[in-house]
mmCIF file with all atom_site columns, C-alpha atoms in Angstrom:
data_model
loop_
_atom_site.group_PDB
_atom_site.id
_atom_site.type_symbol
_atom_site.label_atom_id
_atom_site.label_alt_id
_atom_site.label_comp_id
_atom_site.label_asym_id
_atom_site.label_entity_id
_atom_site.label_seq_id
_atom_site.pdbx_PDB_ins_code
_atom_site.Cartn_x
_atom_site.Cartn_y
_atom_site.Cartn_z
_atom_site.occupancy
_atom_site.B_iso_or_equiv
_atom_site.pdbx_formal_charge
_atom_site.auth_seq_id
_atom_site.auth_comp_id
_atom_site.auth_asym_id
_atom_site.auth_atom_id
_atom_site.pdbx_PDB_model_num
ATOM 1   C CA . UNK A 1 1   ? -4.706  26.946  0.841  1.00 80.00 ? 1   UNK A CA 1
ATOM 2   C CA . UNK A 1 2   ? -4.811  28.121  4.885  1.00 85.00 ? 2   UNK A CA 1
ATOM 3   C CA . UNK A 1 3   ? -8.571  28.336  4.858  1.00 88.00 ? 3   UNK A CA 1
ATOM 4   C CA . UNK A 1 4   ? -10.637 25.616  5.719  1.00 91.00 ? 4   UNK A CA 1
ATOM 5   C CA . UNK A 1 5   ? -13.211 27.403  3.399  1.00 92.00 ? 5   UNK A CA 1
ATOM 6   C CA . UNK A 1 6   ? -10.827 27.474  0.542  1.00 92.00 ? 6   UNK A CA 1
ATOM 7   C CA . UNK A 1 7   ? -8.735  24.350  0.005  1.00 92.00 ? 7   UNK A CA 1
ATOM 8   C CA . UNK A 1 8   ? -7.951  23.120  -2.397 1.00 92.00 ? 8   UNK A CA 1
ATOM 9   C CA . UNK A 1 9   ? -9.438  19.870  -3.960 1.00 94.00 ? 9   UNK A CA 1
ATOM 10  C CA . UNK A 1 10  ? -8.222  16.992  -5.922 1.00 92.00 ? 10  UNK A CA 1
ATOM 11  C CA . UNK A 1 11  ? -9.137  13.459  -6.265 1.00 90.00 ? 11  UNK A CA 1
ATOM 12  C CA . UNK A 1 12  ? -7.690  10.012  -7.614 1.00 91.00 ? 12  UNK A CA 1
ATOM 13  C CA . UNK A 1 13  ? -6.010  7.023   -5.801 1.00 89.00 ? 13  UNK A CA 1
ATOM 14  C CA . UNK A 1 14  ? -2.850  7.990   -6.375 1.00 90.00 ? 14  UNK A CA 1
ATOM 15  C CA . UNK A 1 15  ? -2.338  10.962  -6.593 1.00 92.00 ? 15  UNK A CA 1
ATOM 16  C CA . UNK A 1 16  ? 0.717   14.175  -5.104 1.00 93.00 ? 16  UNK A CA 1
ATOM 17  C CA . UNK A 1 17  ? 0.141   17.849  -3.740 1.00 93.00 ? 17  UNK A CA 1
ATOM 18  C CA . UNK A 1 18  ? 2.263   20.311  -2.795 1.00 90.00 ? 18  UNK A CA 1
ATOM 19  C CA . UNK A 1 19  ? 2.267   22.504  -0.436 1.00 88.00 ? 19  UNK A CA 1
ATOM 20  C CA . UNK A 1 20  ? 4.100   25.676  1.821  1.00 87.00 ? 20  UNK A CA 1
ATOM 21  C CA . UNK A 1 21  ? 3.225   25.579  5.160  1.00 85.00 ? 21  UNK A CA 1
ATOM 22  C CA . UNK A 1 22  ? 5.049   29.144  5.851  1.00 83.00 ? 22  UNK A CA 1
ATOM 23  C CA . UNK A 1 23  ? 2.762   31.410  6.958  1.00 83.00 ? 23  UNK A CA 1
ATOM 24  C CA . UNK A 1 24  ? 0.476   29.335  7.747  1.00 83.00 ? 24  UNK A CA 1
ATOM 25  C CA . UNK A 1 25  ? -2.519  30.074  10.784 1.00 84.00 ? 25  UNK A CA 1
ATOM 26  C CA . UNK A 1 26  ? -4.893  28.553  12.920 1.00 84.00 ? 26  UNK A CA 1
ATOM 27  C CA . UNK A 1 27  ? -8.101  29.578  12.751 1.00 86.00 ? 27  UNK A CA 1
ATOM 28  C CA . UNK A 1 28  ? -10.802 29.668  15.063 1.00 88.00 ? 28  UNK A CA 1
ATOM 29  C CA . UNK A 1 29  ? -12.344 25.984  15.750 1.00 86.00 ? 29  UNK A CA 1
ATOM 30  C CA . UNK A 1 30  ? -9.840  24.742  14.285 1.00 87.00 ? 30  UNK A CA 1
ATOM 31  C CA . UNK A 1 31  ? -9.541  21.318  15.527 1.00 86.00 ? 31  UNK A CA 1
ATOM 32  C CA . UNK A 1 32  ? -5.919  20.826  18.623 1.00 78.00 ? 32  UNK A CA 1
ATOM 33  C CA . UNK A 1 33  ? -5.092  18.095  16.511 1.00 74.00 ? 33  UNK A CA 1
ATOM 34  C CA . UNK A 1 34  ? -4.133  19.230  13.454 1.00 76.00 ? 34  UNK A CA 1
ATOM 35  C CA . UNK A 1 35  ? -1.177  21.402  14.648 1.00 71.00 ? 35  UNK A CA 1
ATOM 36  C CA . UNK A 1 36  ? -0.988  25.260  15.148 1.00 70.00 ? 36  UNK A CA 1
ATOM 37  C CA . UNK A 1 37  ? -0.961  26.205  11.612 1.00 82.00 ? 37  UNK A CA 1
ATOM 38  C CA . UNK A 1 38  ? -1.941  23.888  9.372  1.00 88.00 ? 38  UNK A CA 1
ATOM 39  C CA . UNK A 1 39  ? -2.840  24.299  4.939  1.00 91.00 ? 39  UNK A CA 1
ATOM 40  C CA . UNK A 1 40  ? -6.312  21.846  4.001  1.00 93.00 ? 40  UNK A CA 1
ATOM 41  C CA . UNK A 1 41  ? -6.660  20.176  0.780  1.00 95.00 ? 41  UNK A CA 1
ATOM 42  C CA . UNK A 1 42  ? -9.489  17.851  0.241  1.00 96.00 ? 42  UNK A CA 1
ATOM 43  C CA . UNK A 1 43  ? -9.838  14.259  -1.381 1.00 96.00 ? 43  UNK A CA 1
ATOM 44  C CA . UNK A 1 44  ? -12.952 12.576  -2.768 1.00 96.00 ? 44  UNK A CA 1
ATOM 45  C CA . UNK A 1 45  ? -11.916 9.141   -2.132 1.00 96.00 ? 45  UNK A CA 1
ATOM 46  C CA . UNK A 1 46  ? -12.865 6.921   -5.890 1.00 95.00 ? 46  UNK A CA 1
ATOM 47  C CA . UNK A 1 47  ? -14.031 3.137   -4.138 1.00 94.00 ? 47  UNK A CA 1
ATOM 48  C CA . UNK A 1 48  ? -14.367 2.148   -0.837 1.00 95.00 ? 48  UNK A CA 1
ATOM 49  C CA . UNK A 1 49  ? -11.567 0.812   0.132  1.00 93.00 ? 49  UNK A CA 1
ATOM 50  C CA . UNK A 1 50  ? -8.622  0.726   2.136  1.00 92.00 ? 50  UNK A CA 1
ATOM 51  C CA . UNK A 1 51  ? -5.869  4.049   1.379  1.00 94.00 ? 51  UNK A CA 1
ATOM 52  C CA . UNK A 1 52  ? -2.818  5.233   2.983  1.00 92.00 ? 52  UNK A CA 1
ATOM 53  C CA . UNK A 1 53  ? -2.257  9.175   3.263  1.00 95.00 ? 53  UNK A CA 1
ATOM 54  C CA . UNK A 1 54  ? 1.730   10.552  3.730  1.00 93.00 ? 54  UNK A CA 1
ATOM 55  C CA . UNK A 1 55  ? 2.480   14.552  4.803  1.00 92.00 ? 55  UNK A CA 1
ATOM 56  C CA . UNK A 1 56  ? 5.809   14.710  4.062  1.00 91.00 ? 56  UNK A CA 1
ATOM 57  C CA . UNK A 1 57  ? 7.515   17.886  5.433  1.00 89.00 ? 57  UNK A CA 1
ATOM 58  C CA . UNK A 1 58  ? 11.546  19.785  4.810  1.00 86.00 ? 58  UNK A CA 1
ATOM 59  C CA . UNK A 1 59  ? 14.253  18.884  7.302  1.00 87.00 ? 59  UNK A CA 1
ATOM 60  C CA . UNK A 1 60  ? 13.696  20.058  10.771 1.00 83.00 ? 60  UNK A CA 1
ATOM 61  C CA . UNK A 1 61  ? 9.941   20.881  10.318 1.00 85.00 ? 61  UNK A CA 1
ATOM 62  C CA . UNK A 1 62  ? 7.765   18.287  12.221 1.00 86.00 ? 62  UNK A CA 1
ATOM 63  C CA . UNK A 1 63  ? 4.623   17.393  10.603 1.00 89.00 ? 63  UNK A CA 1
ATOM 64  C CA . UNK A 1 64  ? 0.799   16.452  11.642 1.00 90.00 ? 64  UNK A CA 1
ATOM 65  C CA . UNK A 1 65  ? -1.988  14.699  9.621  1.00 94.00 ? 65  UNK A CA 1
ATOM 66  C CA . UNK A 1 66  ? -5.860  14.934  10.762 1.00 94.00 ? 66  UNK A CA 1
ATOM 67  C CA . UNK A 1 67  ? -7.722  13.074  8.251  1.00 97.00 ? 67  UNK A CA 1
ATOM 68  C CA . UNK A 1 68  ? -12.186 14.755  8.511  1.00 96.00 ? 68  UNK A CA 1
ATOM 69  C CA . UNK A 1 69  ? -15.025 14.242  7.226  1.00 97.00 ? 69  UNK A CA 1
ATOM 70  C CA . UNK A 1 70  ? -18.016 17.412  7.478  1.00 95.00 ? 70  UNK A CA 1
ATOM 71  C CA . UNK A 1 71  ? -18.002 20.169  5.280  1.00 92.00 ? 71  UNK A CA 1
ATOM 72  C CA . UNK A 1 72  ? -17.470 23.293  7.647  1.00 93.00 ? 72  UNK A CA 1
ATOM 73  C CA . UNK A 1 73  ? -15.084 23.916  10.307 1.00 91.00 ? 73  UNK A CA 1
ATOM 74  C CA . UNK A 1 74  ? -17.493 23.381  13.233 1.00 91.00 ? 74  UNK A CA 1
ATOM 75  C CA . UNK A 1 75  ? -18.870 20.322  12.558 1.00 93.00 ? 75  UNK A CA 1
ATOM 76  C CA . UNK A 1 76  ? -16.046 18.271  11.969 1.00 94.00 ? 76  UNK A CA 1
ATOM 77  C CA . UNK A 1 77  ? -15.648 14.543  12.487 1.00 94.00 ? 77  UNK A CA 1
ATOM 78  C CA . UNK A 1 78  ? -12.008 13.288  13.282 1.00 94.00 ? 78  UNK A CA 1
ATOM 79  C CA . UNK A 1 79  ? -10.898 9.911   10.681 1.00 96.00 ? 79  UNK A CA 1
ATOM 80  C CA . UNK A 1 80  ? -7.504  9.935   10.766 1.00 95.00 ? 80  UNK A CA 1
ATOM 81  C CA . UNK A 1 81  ? -4.450  10.721  11.951 1.00 92.00 ? 81  UNK A CA 1
ATOM 82  C CA . UNK A 1 82  ? -1.132  11.193  12.908 1.00 91.00 ? 82  UNK A CA 1
ATOM 83  C CA . UNK A 1 83  ? 1.935   12.895  13.469 1.00 89.00 ? 83  UNK A CA 1
ATOM 84  C CA . UNK A 1 84  ? 5.930   12.747  13.140 1.00 88.00 ? 84  UNK A CA 1
ATOM 85  C CA . UNK A 1 85  ? 7.651   11.784  16.150 1.00 84.00 ? 85  UNK A CA 1
ATOM 86  C CA . UNK A 1 86  ? 11.194  12.500  15.289 1.00 82.00 ? 86  UNK A CA 1
ATOM 87  C CA . UNK A 1 87  ? 12.109  9.098   15.447 1.00 82.00 ? 87  UNK A CA 1
ATOM 88  C CA . UNK A 1 88  ? 13.721  8.412   10.795 1.00 76.00 ? 88  UNK A CA 1
ATOM 89  C CA . UNK A 1 89  ? 14.879  11.309  8.800  1.00 85.00 ? 89  UNK A CA 1
ATOM 90  C CA . UNK A 1 90  ? 12.133  10.979  6.891  1.00 86.00 ? 90  UNK A CA 1
ATOM 91  C CA . UNK A 1 91  ? 11.021  13.956  8.275  1.00 88.00 ? 91  UNK A CA 1
ATOM 92  C CA . UNK A 1 92  ? 6.767   11.800  7.417  1.00 89.00 ? 92  UNK A CA 1
ATOM 93  C CA . UNK A 1 93  ? 3.557   10.733  9.188  1.00 91.00 ? 93  UNK A CA 1
ATOM 94  C CA . UNK A 1 94  ? 1.042   8.270   7.492  1.00 91.00 ? 94  UNK A CA 1
ATOM 95  C CA . UNK A 1 95  ? -2.708  7.591   8.211  1.00 94.00 ? 95  UNK A CA 1
ATOM 96  C CA . UNK A 1 96  ? -4.285  4.232   6.591  1.00 93.00 ? 96  UNK A CA 1
ATOM 97  C CA . UNK A 1 97  ? -8.397  4.053   7.192  1.00 95.00 ? 97  UNK A CA 1
ATOM 98  C CA . UNK A 1 98  ? -11.056 2.931   5.081  1.00 96.00 ? 98  UNK A CA 1
ATOM 99  C CA . UNK A 1 99  ? -12.032 5.217   2.364  1.00 97.00 ? 99  UNK A CA 1
ATOM 100 C CA . UNK A 1 100 ? -16.217 5.287   0.973  1.00 97.00 ? 100 UNK A CA 1
ATOM 101 C CA . UNK A 1 101 ? -16.528 6.163   -2.474 1.00 96.00 ? 101 UNK A CA 1
ATOM 102 C CA . UNK A 1 102 ? -18.070 9.327   -3.269 1.00 96.00 ? 102 UNK A CA 1
ATOM 103 C CA . UNK A 1 103 ? -16.773 10.660  0.574  1.00 97.00 ? 103 UNK A CA 1
ATOM 104 C CA . UNK A 1 104 ? -15.599 14.349  0.586  1.00 97.00 ? 104 UNK A CA 1
ATOM 105 C CA . UNK A 1 105 ? -12.248 14.362  2.962  1.00 97.00 ? 105 UNK A CA 1
ATOM 106 C CA . UNK A 1 106 ? -10.816 17.113  4.725  1.00 96.00 ? 106 UNK A CA 1
ATOM 107 C CA . UNK A 1 107 ? -7.096  16.811  4.683  1.00 96.00 ? 107 UNK A CA 1
ATOM 108 C CA . UNK A 1 108 ? -5.117  19.006  7.207  1.00 93.00 ? 108 UNK A CA 1
ATOM 109 C CA . UNK A 1 109 ? -0.982  19.420  7.319  1.00 92.00 ? 109 UNK A CA 1
ATOM 110 C CA . UNK A 1 110 ? -0.074  20.963  9.997  1.00 88.00 ? 110 UNK A CA 1
ATOM 111 C CA . UNK A 1 111 ? 3.487   21.937  12.263 1.00 81.00 ? 111 UNK A CA 1
ATOM 112 C CA . UNK A 1 112 ? 3.715   23.447  14.847 1.00 68.00 ? 112 UNK A CA 1
ATOM 113 C CA . UNK A 1 113 ? 6.852   25.652  14.467 1.00 67.00 ? 113 UNK A CA 1
ATOM 114 C CA . UNK A 1 114 ? 6.702   27.756  10.651 1.00 72.00 ? 114 UNK A CA 1
ATOM 115 C CA . UNK A 1 115 ? 6.885   25.347  8.018  1.00 73.00 ? 115 UNK A CA 1
ATOM 116 C CA . UNK A 1 116 ? 8.048   25.188  5.055  1.00 84.00 ? 116 UNK A CA 1
ATOM 117 C CA . UNK A 1 117 ? 7.408   23.042  1.760  1.00 88.00 ? 117 UNK A CA 1
ATOM 118 C CA . UNK A 1 118 ? 5.191   20.323  2.543  1.00 89.00 ? 118 UNK A CA 1
ATOM 119 C CA . UNK A 1 119 ? 3.682   16.816  -0.131 1.00 92.00 ? 119 UNK A CA 1
ATOM 120 C CA . UNK A 1 120 ? 1.202   15.132  0.453  1.00 93.00 ? 120 UNK A CA 1
ATOM 121 C CA . UNK A 1 121 ? 0.488   11.614  -0.872 1.00 94.00 ? 121 UNK A CA 1
ATOM 122 C CA . UNK A 1 122 ? -2.575  9.628   -1.410 1.00 95.00 ? 122 UNK A CA 1
ATOM 123 C CA . UNK A 1 123 ? -2.892  5.834   -2.514 1.00 92.00 ? 123 UNK A CA 1
ATOM 124 C CA . UNK A 1 124 ? -4.937  3.191   -2.239 1.00 90.00 ? 124 UNK A CA 1
ATOM 125 C CA . UNK A 1 125 ? -3.201  0.119   -0.846 1.00 85.00 ? 125 UNK A CA 1
ATOM 126 C CA . UNK A 1 126 ? -2.264  -2.924  -1.837 1.00 78.00 ? 126 UNK A CA 1
ATOM 127 C CA . UNK A 1 127 ? -2.073  -5.597  1.020  1.00 79.00 ? 127 UNK A CA 1
ATOM 128 C CA . UNK A 1 128 ? 1.279   -6.207  1.783  1.00 84.00 ? 128 UNK A CA 1
ATOM 129 C CA . UNK A 1 129 ? 2.917   -10.808 -0.047 1.00 87.00 ? 129 UNK A CA 1
ATOM 130 C CA . UNK A 1 130 ? 4.193   -13.653 1.943  1.00 91.00 ? 130 UNK A CA 1
ATOM 131 C CA . UNK A 1 131 ? 5.418   -16.445 0.500  1.00 91.00 ? 131 UNK A CA 1
ATOM 132 C CA . UNK A 1 132 ? 7.195   -19.042 2.502  1.00 91.00 ? 132 UNK A CA 1
ATOM 133 C CA . UNK A 1 133 ? 10.190  -19.745 1.485  1.00 92.00 ? 133 UNK A CA 1
ATOM 134 C CA . UNK A 1 134 ? 10.871  -22.531 4.091  1.00 92.00 ? 134 UNK A CA 1
ATOM 135 C CA . UNK A 1 135 ? 10.564  -25.134 3.929  1.00 92.00 ? 135 UNK A CA 1
ATOM 136 C CA . UNK A 1 136 ? 9.306   -26.107 0.672  1.00 90.00 ? 136 UNK A CA 1
ATOM 137 C CA . UNK A 1 137 ? 7.212   -27.784 -1.327 1.00 89.00 ? 137 UNK A CA 1
ATOM 138 C CA . UNK A 1 138 ? 6.204   -32.085 -0.711 1.00 89.00 ? 138 UNK A CA 1
ATOM 139 C CA . UNK A 1 139 ? 8.843   -31.086 2.613  1.00 90.00 ? 139 UNK A CA 1
ATOM 140 C CA . UNK A 1 140 ? 8.779   -34.372 4.888  1.00 90.00 ? 140 UNK A CA 1
ATOM 141 C CA . UNK A 1 141 ? 9.788   -34.034 8.705  1.00 90.00 ? 141 UNK A CA 1
ATOM 142 C CA . UNK A 1 142 ? 10.916  -36.266 11.056 1.00 92.00 ? 142 UNK A CA 1
ATOM 143 C CA . UNK A 1 143 ? 8.577   -36.606 14.227 1.00 92.00 ? 143 UNK A CA 1
ATOM 144 C CA . UNK A 1 144 ? 10.381  -34.495 16.729 1.00 92.00 ? 144 UNK A CA 1
ATOM 145 C CA . UNK A 1 145 ? 13.076  -32.927 15.107 1.00 92.00 ? 145 UNK A CA 1
ATOM 146 C CA . UNK A 1 146 ? 13.160  -29.046 14.488 1.00 92.00 ? 146 UNK A CA 1
ATOM 147 C CA . UNK A 1 147 ? 11.447  -27.123 11.478 1.00 90.00 ? 147 UNK A CA 1
ATOM 148 C CA . UNK A 1 148 ? 12.512  -24.046 10.310 1.00 90.00 ? 148 UNK A CA 1
ATOM 149 C CA . UNK A 1 149 ? 9.631   -21.813 9.028  1.00 90.00 ? 149 UNK A CA 1
ATOM 150 C CA . UNK A 1 150 ? 11.279  -18.367 6.819  1.00 91.00 ? 150 UNK A CA 1
ATOM 151 C CA . UNK A 1 151 ? 9.280   -16.250 4.816  1.00 92.00 ? 151 UNK A CA 1
ATOM 152 C CA . UNK A 1 152 ? 9.750   -13.455 2.548  1.00 91.00 ? 152 UNK A CA 1
ATOM 153 C CA . UNK A 1 153 ? 7.529   -10.112 3.247  1.00 91.00 ? 153 UNK A CA 1
ATOM 154 C CA . UNK A 1 154 ? 7.229   -6.971  1.023  1.00 88.00 ? 154 UNK A CA 1
ATOM 155 C CA . UNK A 1 155 ? 5.153   -4.285  1.178  1.00 82.00 ? 155 UNK A CA 1
ATOM 156 C CA . UNK A 1 156 ? 4.113   -2.001  -0.787 1.00 73.00 ? 156 UNK A CA 1
ATOM 157 C CA . UNK A 1 157 ? 2.864   0.817   1.009  1.00 66.00 ? 157 UNK A CA 1
ATOM 158 C CA . UNK A 1 158 ? 4.954   0.574   3.631  1.00 69.00 ? 158 UNK A CA 1
ATOM 159 C CA . UNK A 1 159 ? 7.314   -1.596  5.538  1.00 76.00 ? 159 UNK A CA 1
ATOM 160 C CA . UNK A 1 160 ? 6.254   -5.635  6.931  1.00 82.00 ? 160 UNK A CA 1
ATOM 161 C CA . UNK A 1 161 ? 7.282   -5.158  10.957 1.00 82.00 ? 161 UNK A CA 1
ATOM 162 C CA . UNK A 1 162 ? 6.302   -8.738  11.122 1.00 85.00 ? 162 UNK A CA 1
ATOM 163 C CA . UNK A 1 163 ? 5.084   -12.423 9.786  1.00 86.00 ? 163 UNK A CA 1
ATOM 164 C CA . UNK A 1 164 ? 3.264   -14.656 12.504 1.00 86.00 ? 164 UNK A CA 1
ATOM 165 C CA . UNK A 1 165 ? 3.258   -18.608 12.071 1.00 84.00 ? 165 UNK A CA 1
ATOM 166 C CA . UNK A 1 166 ? 0.168   -19.682 12.583 1.00 83.00 ? 166 UNK A CA 1
ATOM 167 C CA . UNK A 1 167 ? 0.651   -23.650 12.835 1.00 78.00 ? 167 UNK A CA 1
#
C-alpha cells in the first residue's frame, strides 16, 4: 500500500489495521503534509458521525497522519492531519473529524525517516462523561460561603484535559 492507487481498503466503525513504513516512499504529486515516506489505506465511513483515527509507529519513528477525500492523488482535499510531537512515549498521533456515511477517505501514514511497523485504528467517537460528585443533590448553602465543585470525568477515546463549570 505504498502507492496511492493501490491503497488497501477497509471498513468498519471500530477497526485496526497494520502496515510497514520500512521502504515506503513518496510519489509524485503526493501532498507534502504526509511526510517523506507514506503508506495508504482507504476507509469508507459506515455512518455519519465523529470518528477518531490513530496512527502508531515503532518507538523512535514519528508518525504523520493525514486524512483526505478524492479519488486520485492529484485531486486530494485535506480533511484532517496531525503528527507525533515527541512529548510522550506512545509514538502515536490522532485526528478527530466528522465523517459522512458512504464517503471513502484516503488515509496516509508517513514518517520523516526510514520507518518500521505501524498501526492505524479507526473508532467511532464516544462522547466523554462528566459526573458532578460535589456538591451532592439537594445540598444547601449559606449565602456568602464558598462552594467547592468536584467532578469525575472520563473519555473512552482519549483523555480529559479540563472540565469547565458554567454557573
